[in-house]
Short mmCIF file of C-alpha atoms and ligand atoms in Angstrom, two decimals:
data_model
loop_
_atom_site.label_atom_id
_atom_site.label_comp_id
_atom_site.label_asym_id
_atom_site.label_seq_id
_atom_site.Cartn_x
_atom_site.Cartn_y
_atom_site.Cartn_z
CA UNK A 1 -6.25 -0.73 -11.79
CA UNK A 2 -6.03 -4.52 -11.71
CA UNK A 3 -7.74 -6.66 -14.32
CA UNK A 4 -11.47 -7.30 -14.46
CA UNK A 5 -12.43 -9.98 -11.94
CA UNK A 6 -15.66 -11.71 -10.90
CA UNK A 7 -16.60 -13.78 -7.85
CA UNK A 8 -19.84 -15.45 -6.77
CA UNK A 9 -23.12 -14.77 -8.55
CA UNK A 10 -24.55 -11.74 -10.33
CA UNK A 11 -27.30 -11.23 -12.94
CA UNK A 12 -26.51 -11.27 -16.66
CA UNK A 13 -27.40 -7.56 -17.05
CA UNK A 14 -26.39 -4.64 -14.83
CA UNK A 15 -29.13 -3.12 -12.67
CA UNK A 16 -31.57 -5.93 -13.23
CA UNK A 17 -33.16 -8.20 -10.65
CA UNK A 18 -30.89 -10.79 -9.07
CA UNK A 19 -33.50 -13.11 -7.54
CA UNK A 20 -33.28 -14.14 -3.87
CA UNK A 21 -36.49 -15.70 -2.57
CA UNK A 22 -37.74 -14.83 -0.04
CA UNK A 23 -34.83 -12.40 0.60
CA UNK A 24 -34.62 -9.48 2.99
CA UNK A 25 -38.10 -8.12 3.78
CA UNK A 26 -39.49 -10.72 1.33
CA UNK A 27 -38.42 -8.40 -1.50
CA UNK A 28 -37.03 -11.31 -3.48
CA UNK A 29 -33.72 -9.77 -4.57
CA UNK A 30 -30.07 -9.34 -3.75
CA UNK A 31 -29.13 -5.67 -3.33
CA UNK A 32 -26.81 -3.97 -5.81
CA UNK A 33 -24.05 -1.58 -4.72
CA UNK A 34 -21.96 0.18 -7.37
CA UNK A 35 -18.49 1.32 -6.27
CA UNK A 36 -17.20 3.94 -8.68
CA UNK A 37 -14.00 6.00 -8.99
CA UNK A 38 -13.38 9.48 -10.44
CA UNK A 39 -17.09 10.21 -10.20
CA UNK A 40 -18.69 7.66 -12.48
CA UNK A 41 -15.95 7.93 -15.11
CA UNK A 42 -13.27 5.40 -14.21
CA UNK A 43 -12.99 1.85 -12.86
CA UNK A 44 -15.93 0.42 -10.92
CA UNK A 45 -17.24 -2.75 -9.35
CA UNK A 46 -20.82 -3.91 -8.81
CA UNK A 47 -21.51 -5.88 -5.64
CA UNK A 48 -24.64 -7.85 -4.68
CA UNK A 49 -25.59 -7.94 -0.99
CA UNK A 50 -28.02 -9.99 1.10
CA UNK A 51 -29.31 -6.72 2.58
CA UNK A 52 -29.03 -3.04 1.57
CA UNK A 53 -25.56 -1.73 2.56
CA UNK A 54 -27.15 1.41 4.02
CA UNK A 55 -28.69 -0.04 7.23
CA UNK A 56 -27.07 2.17 9.88
CA UNK A 57 -28.25 1.91 13.51
CA UNK A 58 -26.13 4.65 15.09
CA UNK A 59 -23.40 7.12 14.21
CA UNK A 60 -20.84 8.27 16.79
CA UNK A 61 -18.06 10.82 16.45
CA UNK A 62 -14.86 8.94 17.33
CA UNK A 63 -12.25 11.66 17.73
CA UNK A 64 -9.53 13.31 15.66
CA UNK A 65 -5.94 12.29 14.90
CA UNK A 66 -4.22 15.28 13.28
CA UNK A 67 -0.61 14.54 12.38
CA UNK A 68 1.69 16.74 14.46
CA UNK A 69 4.34 18.35 12.25
CA UNK A 70 7.87 18.24 13.66
CA UNK A 71 9.55 21.55 14.33
CA UNK A 72 12.27 20.79 11.77
CA UNK A 73 13.19 23.67 9.52
CA UNK A 74 16.61 22.50 8.25
CA UNK A 75 16.75 20.98 4.76
CA UNK A 76 18.71 17.79 5.37
CA UNK A 77 18.96 14.08 4.76
CA UNK A 78 17.09 12.01 7.34
CA UNK A 79 17.61 8.47 8.60
CA UNK A 80 14.90 7.01 10.86
CA UNK A 81 15.62 3.73 12.63
CA UNK A 82 12.03 2.50 12.66
CA UNK A 83 12.79 -1.07 13.78
CA UNK A 84 12.97 0.36 17.30
CA UNK A 85 9.29 1.40 17.29
CA UNK A 86 7.65 -0.45 20.18
CA UNK A 87 4.74 -2.70 19.14
CA UNK A 88 1.48 -1.15 20.19
CA UNK A 89 -2.17 -0.87 19.21
CA UNK A 90 -3.74 -2.88 16.43
CA UNK A 91 -3.20 -2.77 12.64
CA UNK A 92 -5.18 0.48 12.53
CA UNK A 93 -4.61 2.23 15.87
CA UNK A 94 -0.93 1.19 15.99
CA UNK A 95 0.07 3.22 12.93
CA UNK A 96 2.81 5.80 13.50
CA UNK A 97 2.78 8.55 10.84
CA UNK A 98 6.38 9.61 10.13
CA UNK A 99 6.32 11.67 6.91
CA UNK A 100 3.50 13.34 5.03
CA UNK A 101 2.37 15.90 2.51
CA UNK A 102 -0.96 16.67 0.85
CA UNK A 103 -0.68 13.60 -1.42
CA UNK A 104 0.58 10.87 0.87
CA UNK A 105 1.10 9.78 4.48
CA UNK A 106 3.84 7.27 5.32
CA UNK A 107 3.42 5.36 8.56
CA UNK A 108 5.09 2.39 10.19
CA UNK A 109 2.93 -0.12 12.02
CA UNK A 110 4.06 -2.85 14.38
CA UNK A 111 0.73 -3.93 15.90
CA UNK A 112 0.59 -5.60 19.29
CA UNK A 113 -2.98 -6.90 19.07
CA UNK A 114 -5.38 -8.13 16.43
CA UNK A 115 -7.68 -5.63 14.70
CA UNK A 116 -10.36 -4.60 17.19
CA UNK A 117 -13.00 -3.11 14.86
CA UNK A 118 -13.80 -3.14 11.18
CA UNK A 119 -12.09 -0.19 9.46
CA UNK A 120 -12.69 1.95 6.39
CA UNK A 121 -10.59 4.81 4.98
CA UNK A 122 -12.82 7.20 3.02
CA UNK A 123 -10.12 9.59 1.78
CA UNK A 124 -7.16 7.44 0.83
CA UNK A 125 -6.26 4.32 -1.08
CA UNK A 126 -4.01 2.32 1.22
CA UNK A 127 -0.95 0.32 0.25
CA UNK A 128 0.22 -1.94 3.07
CA UNK A 129 3.72 -3.28 2.48
CA UNK A 130 4.05 -6.38 4.64
CA UNK A 131 7.65 -6.61 5.82
CA UNK A 132 6.83 -9.44 8.19
CA UNK A 133 3.75 -11.68 8.74
CA UNK A 134 1.14 -13.48 6.71
CA UNK A 135 -2.61 -13.64 6.98
CA UNK A 136 -5.80 -12.55 5.29
CA UNK A 137 -7.47 -9.27 4.38
CA UNK A 138 -11.22 -9.79 4.78
CA UNK A 139 -13.59 -7.48 2.89
CA UNK A 140 -17.00 -7.71 1.23
CA UNK A 141 -15.05 -8.74 -1.91
CA UNK A 142 -13.91 -11.87 -0.09
CA UNK A 143 -10.83 -13.32 1.53
CA UNK A 144 -7.47 -12.12 0.23
CA UNK A 145 -4.47 -14.09 1.55
CA UNK A 146 -1.21 -12.19 1.99
CA UNK A 147 2.38 -13.01 2.92
CA UNK A 148 5.64 -11.25 3.64
CA UNK A 149 6.86 -8.89 0.89
CA UNK A 150 3.31 -8.38 -0.39
CA UNK A 151 1.97 -5.00 -1.27
CA UNK A 152 -1.73 -5.08 -0.35
CA UNK A 153 -3.54 -2.39 -2.34
CA UNK A 154 -6.86 -1.43 -0.77
CA UNK A 155 -9.14 1.01 -2.66
CA UNK A 156 -10.58 3.84 -0.59
CA UNK A 157 -13.95 3.09 1.05
CA UNK A 158 -13.21 -0.65 1.34
CA UNK A 159 -14.27 -1.79 4.81
CA UNK A 160 -11.73 -4.34 5.99
CA UNK A 161 -10.42 -6.60 8.71
CA UNK A 162 -6.76 -7.59 8.67
CA UNK A 163 -6.10 -11.02 10.21
CA UNK A 164 -2.57 -12.23 10.91
CA UNK A 165 -1.50 -15.85 11.23
CA UNK A 166 -0.81 -16.20 14.93
CA UNK A 167 2.13 -18.58 14.48
CA UNK A 168 4.05 -16.07 12.39
CA UNK A 169 6.61 -13.54 13.57
CA UNK A 170 5.33 -10.20 14.85
CA UNK A 171 3.58 -8.27 12.06
CA UNK A 172 5.52 -5.33 10.66
CA UNK A 173 4.22 -3.00 7.94
CA UNK A 174 4.87 0.17 6.00
CA UNK A 175 1.52 1.92 5.47
CA UNK A 176 1.18 4.25 2.49
CA UNK A 177 -2.01 6.35 2.37
CA UNK A 178 -2.58 7.83 -1.09
CA UNK A 179 -5.09 10.64 -1.50
CA UNK A 180 -5.24 9.92 -5.26
CA UNK A 181 -6.01 6.54 -6.81
CA UNK A 182 -3.16 4.00 -6.80
CA UNK A 183 -2.60 2.46 -10.23
CA UNK A 184 0.15 1.21 -12.50
CA UNK A 185 2.53 3.26 -14.66
CA UNK A 186 0.69 3.86 -17.96
CA UNK A 187 3.86 2.99 -19.89
CA UNK A 188 3.55 -0.62 -18.63
CA UNK A 189 0.20 -1.04 -20.40
CA UNK A 190 -0.49 -1.45 -24.10
CA UNK A 191 -3.38 0.46 -25.75
CA UNK A 192 -5.56 -2.59 -25.10
CA UNK A 193 -5.07 -2.24 -21.34
CA UNK A 194 -2.88 -5.34 -20.99
CA UNK A 195 0.56 -5.31 -19.37
CA UNK A 196 3.20 -5.08 -22.11
CA UNK A 197 5.57 -8.02 -22.51
CA UNK A 198 8.45 -5.84 -21.35
CA UNK A 199 6.76 -4.66 -18.15
CA UNK A 200 8.41 -5.92 -14.94
CA UNK A 201 5.24 -7.73 -13.86
CA UNK A 202 1.88 -8.65 -15.35
CA UNK A 203 -1.67 -9.73 -14.59
CA UNK A 204 -0.51 -13.15 -13.34
CA UNK A 205 1.38 -11.43 -10.50
CA UNK A 206 -1.72 -9.61 -9.20
CA UNK A 207 -3.92 -11.58 -6.84
CA UNK A 208 -7.49 -10.70 -5.87
CA UNK A 209 -9.77 -12.23 -3.22
CA UNK A 210 -10.00 -16.00 -3.62
CA UNK A 211 -13.41 -16.73 -2.05
CA UNK A 212 -16.31 -14.73 -0.66
CA UNK A 213 -16.86 -15.82 2.97
CA UNK A 214 -20.38 -14.31 2.99
CA UNK A 215 -21.62 -13.26 6.45
CA UNK A 216 -25.39 -13.57 6.93
CA UNK A 217 -25.70 -12.07 10.41
CA UNK A 218 -28.01 -9.42 11.87
CA UNK A 219 -26.86 -7.56 14.99
CA UNK A 220 -24.64 -4.60 15.79
CA UNK A 221 -21.38 -4.28 13.85
CA UNK A 222 -19.09 -1.32 14.42
CA UNK A 223 -17.08 0.16 11.54
CA UNK A 224 -14.38 2.66 12.42
CA UNK A 225 -14.25 5.21 9.58
CA UNK A 226 -11.23 7.41 8.92
CA UNK A 227 -12.14 10.60 7.03
CA UNK A 228 -8.91 12.58 6.90
CA UNK A 229 -8.07 13.38 10.51
CA UNK A 230 -11.66 12.79 11.67
CA UNK A 231 -12.94 9.44 12.90
CA UNK A 232 -16.54 8.24 12.95
CA UNK A 233 -17.96 4.98 14.26
CA UNK A 234 -20.90 3.54 12.30
CA UNK A 235 -22.94 0.84 13.99
CA UNK A 236 -24.40 -1.27 11.20
CA UNK A 237 -27.53 -3.41 11.60
CA UNK A 238 -25.94 -6.41 9.89
CA UNK A 239 -22.45 -7.64 9.09
CA UNK A 240 -21.20 -5.59 6.12
CA UNK A 241 -19.42 -8.58 4.52
CA UNK A 242 -22.70 -9.99 3.19
CA UNK A 243 -21.89 -9.95 -0.54
CA UNK A 244 -22.85 -13.03 -2.54
CA UNK A 245 -21.18 -11.89 -5.75
CA UNK A 246 -19.46 -9.04 -7.57
CA UNK A 247 -17.58 -8.15 -10.70
CA UNK A 248 -15.43 -5.23 -11.81
CA UNK A 249 -12.00 -3.63 -11.48
CA UNK A 250 -12.20 -2.04 -8.01
CA UNK A 251 -11.17 -4.54 -5.32
CA UNK A 252 -8.23 -5.15 -3.00
CA UNK A 253 -5.33 -7.14 -4.43
CA UNK A 254 -1.77 -8.15 -3.66
CA UNK A 255 1.49 -7.96 -5.56
CA UNK A 256 4.57 -9.60 -4.06
CA UNK A 257 7.85 -7.67 -4.33
CA UNK A 258 9.67 -10.92 -5.11
CA UNK A 259 7.57 -11.20 -8.29
CA UNK A 260 9.07 -7.94 -9.62
CA UNK A 261 11.29 -8.78 -12.62
CA UNK A 262 14.20 -6.34 -12.43
CA UNK A 263 15.41 -4.61 -15.56
CA UNK A 264 19.20 -4.46 -15.72
CA UNK A 265 21.78 -3.09 -18.15
CA UNK A 266 25.46 -2.98 -18.92
CA UNK A 267 25.58 0.28 -16.95
CA UNK A 268 23.47 1.70 -14.11
CA UNK A 269 19.76 2.00 -14.86
CA UNK A 270 17.83 4.93 -13.31
CA UNK A 271 15.17 4.52 -10.60
CA UNK A 272 12.11 4.60 -12.94
CA UNK A 273 12.98 1.03 -14.02
CA UNK A 274 11.98 -0.01 -10.49
CA UNK A 275 8.59 1.69 -10.63
CA UNK A 276 5.69 -0.45 -9.46
CA UNK A 277 2.76 1.86 -8.68
CA UNK A 278 1.73 5.39 -9.58
CA UNK A 279 -0.55 7.74 -7.68
CA UNK A 280 -1.28 11.44 -7.73
CA UNK A 281 1.85 13.21 -6.50
CA UNK A 282 4.10 10.19 -5.95
CA UNK A 283 5.34 6.83 -7.20
CA UNK A 284 6.21 3.57 -5.45
CA UNK A 285 9.25 1.60 -6.65
CA UNK A 286 10.57 -1.87 -5.79
CA UNK A 287 14.34 -2.31 -5.58
CA UNK A 288 14.39 -6.08 -6.06
CA UNK A 289 17.37 -8.48 -5.95
CA UNK A 290 19.08 -8.24 -9.34
CA UNK A 291 22.19 -8.74 -11.42
CA UNK A 292 24.48 -5.72 -11.29
CA UNK A 293 25.80 -3.88 -14.33
CA UNK A 294 27.94 -5.95 -16.71
CA UNK A 295 30.07 -3.36 -18.55
CA UNK A 296 33.74 -4.03 -17.61
CA UNK A 297 34.13 -0.39 -16.55
CA UNK A 298 30.68 -0.09 -14.93
CA UNK A 299 30.30 1.69 -11.61
CA UNK A 300 27.86 -0.68 -9.97
CA UNK A 301 26.32 1.64 -7.39
CA UNK A 302 24.21 4.70 -8.26
CA UNK A 303 25.74 8.04 -9.14
CA UNK A 304 25.44 10.93 -6.74
CA UNK A 305 22.40 12.82 -7.85
CA UNK A 306 20.28 15.87 -7.18
CA UNK A 307 16.69 14.86 -7.80
CA UNK A 308 15.75 18.52 -7.77
CA UNK A 309 11.96 18.25 -7.81
CA UNK A 310 11.40 15.13 -5.75
CA UNK A 311 11.75 13.82 -2.20
CA UNK A 312 13.05 10.24 -2.13
CA UNK A 313 12.11 7.88 0.68
CA UNK A 314 13.66 4.42 0.94
CA UNK A 315 12.40 1.69 3.25
CA UNK A 316 15.09 -0.96 3.73
CA UNK A 317 13.35 -4.31 3.84
CA UNK A 318 15.80 -7.19 3.38
CA UNK A 319 19.42 -7.99 2.46
CA UNK A 320 22.59 -5.91 2.22
CA UNK A 321 22.44 -2.41 0.75
CA UNK A 322 25.45 -1.89 -1.50
CA UNK A 323 25.43 1.89 -1.71
CA UNK A 324 24.71 2.66 1.96
CA UNK A 325 26.58 2.38 5.23
CA UNK A 326 24.84 2.50 8.59
CA UNK A 327 21.34 1.64 7.45
CA UNK A 328 19.65 -1.45 8.86
CA UNK A 329 16.55 -3.51 8.16
CA UNK A 330 13.63 -1.24 9.00
CA UNK A 331 15.55 1.97 8.31
CA UNK A 332 13.65 4.72 6.51
CA UNK A 333 15.75 7.37 4.77
CA UNK A 334 14.55 10.65 3.29
CA UNK A 335 16.74 12.31 0.66
CA UNK A 336 14.92 15.57 -0.01
CA UNK A 337 14.71 17.78 -3.07
CA UNK A 338 17.38 20.31 -3.83
CA UNK A 339 20.50 18.72 -2.32
CA UNK A 340 22.63 15.84 -3.67
CA UNK A 341 22.91 12.37 -2.24
CA UNK A 342 24.76 9.33 -3.45
CA UNK A 343 26.74 6.23 -2.55
CA UNK A 344 28.57 6.24 0.75
CA UNK A 345 32.40 6.38 0.75
CA UNK A 346 33.99 3.02 -0.05
CA UNK A 347 30.90 1.49 -1.62
CA UNK A 348 32.00 2.19 -5.23
CA UNK A 349 35.21 0.22 -4.80
CA UNK A 350 33.51 -2.49 -2.74
CA UNK A 351 30.97 -3.08 -5.50
CA UNK A 352 33.56 -3.78 -8.24
CA UNK A 353 33.79 -7.49 -7.53
CA UNK A 354 30.07 -7.96 -6.88
CA UNK A 355 27.79 -9.35 -9.61
CA UNK A 356 24.48 -9.53 -7.76
CA UNK A 357 22.66 -7.58 -5.05
CA UNK A 358 20.21 -9.25 -2.69
CA UNK A 359 18.80 -5.92 -1.47
CA UNK A 360 15.06 -5.46 -1.29
CA UNK A 361 13.79 -1.95 -0.65
CA UNK A 362 10.62 0.03 -1.24
CA UNK A 363 11.00 3.58 -2.52
CA UNK A 364 8.39 6.33 -2.38
CA UNK A 365 9.25 9.38 -4.49
CA UNK A 366 7.03 12.38 -3.93
CA UNK A 367 6.75 15.46 -6.12
CA UNK A 368 5.88 17.79 -3.24
CA UNK A 369 8.20 18.15 -0.22
CA UNK A 370 7.53 15.83 2.69
CA UNK A 371 7.11 17.02 6.27
CA UNK A 372 8.42 15.06 9.22
CA UNK A 373 5.92 14.17 11.94
CA UNK A 374 6.86 14.60 15.59
CA UNK A 375 6.89 10.81 15.98
CA UNK A 376 9.87 10.70 13.60
CA UNK A 377 12.19 12.74 15.78
CA UNK A 378 12.98 10.10 18.46
CA UNK A 379 13.94 7.69 15.64
CA UNK A 380 16.26 10.19 13.92
CA UNK A 381 19.97 9.45 13.42
CA UNK A 382 21.38 13.01 13.75
CA UNK A 383 24.73 12.02 12.18
CA UNK A 384 23.22 10.79 8.92
CA UNK A 385 23.58 14.07 6.97
CA UNK A 386 27.34 13.88 7.65
CA UNK A 387 27.73 10.18 6.84
CA UNK A 388 29.24 10.90 3.40
CA UNK A 389 32.44 12.20 4.98
CA UNK A 390 35.35 9.73 5.12
FE1 FE2 B 401 18.31 8.71 -4.94
#
C-alpha cells in the first residue's frame, strides 16, 4: 500500500463528530465512511462526506460480460499485435479482455469517447498502464493527474471518472484487473514500513490525489458497477464525489515507469529485479531503460529459460527490444509455463557492442496458467512460435 496520506478536513479523533452546521438534514455533521481491506485487518481510509454515501434512488441490472475463452488447446508462445485494435467505446466499455485466469484479467483499451458514466469495480483492484495520453482520475479522494507511462493503481470499490486531455494523442492503455490487493514487494520495505534505500523506487515516486474537487450537488447520478461478470447501475441521490476530507492508506495513486531505477550488474540480472507490484497470483515488472551488463564476456540479452511454474506476459511500450525480432510497440507476448523461450537468433551477437537499452516494457508474470480470450485470436501472429528458427 502507498504511504499514509491526508487531504481536506477531518476530526482529531476517529468516529467523533466532525461539525457541519447546518449540514444535511440539519444534523450538524459530516458523514464518515470507513474503507477497509482484508476485512478490518489491513490498510484503510476514513472519508468524510457532505451526505451519507448510502443514498440510493434506484438499482438496475445492467447486463453481463462473461469473457469468452478461445478454443485454443495447444501449449504455445503467443504474439498479439494489439496496436491494431480499433478504437471503440469509452475507458470502461472499450476494454478488450485478451488473457485471464482466476487471479487477473489483462485487457487492452483504446477508447474512442470520453467516459460516459461513473464506474466502480467491486471485485478487482485495477492497474491502468497509460501507454499514451494524459489527464485526471477523479474520485471521492480528489483529483489525481496522470501522464503517459504512469501506472494508475485504483483500489477496488473506488468510484471513478477518467478524464483525458483532449489535445493529447489518442488514449491507449493496458488494463490489469487484480482479484487480490495490489501492493509492493515486501522485500522493498524495511520493518518500519518504509521503502529500503536499495529499492528501485520510494515514497517520493508515488503520487496521490492533489486536491479534493468536492461536488455538492443533489440530483440523479448513475454509477456503473462491475461485480465480476455482472453489471449493476446504481442511481445515487447526490454526486458521490462529495468528500470534504479523508486520511489513510487506501486511495488511488500513480507511479511513472520512468521513475523506476533499474538495478544492473556485470552480468545479466534476473526478472525479479524489475518487479514493481505484487498481487495474489501474479507480479507486475517494469523493464526500464538501463545500462547493459559490463563484464567483458557478458551476454547482454537474457538466457533462454523455462520458467516452469509461471506464464510470462510482456507488453512492449516504447523503444527497441534487444532480445526480440518481429515485435512492435503495442505487441503483447505470452510465454507460457513448461516450454523454453529466449532471445531471438542474431540478438546475442547484435547486443555485444551495445551498452544501453532504451526499451520500456511491462511484464505480468502469473503463477496460474493464462487462458486466451476469443478477442485475442484475430490479433494472433501464428508464426511467432516458430520465430526462433534461423
Ligand atoms: Fe522470460
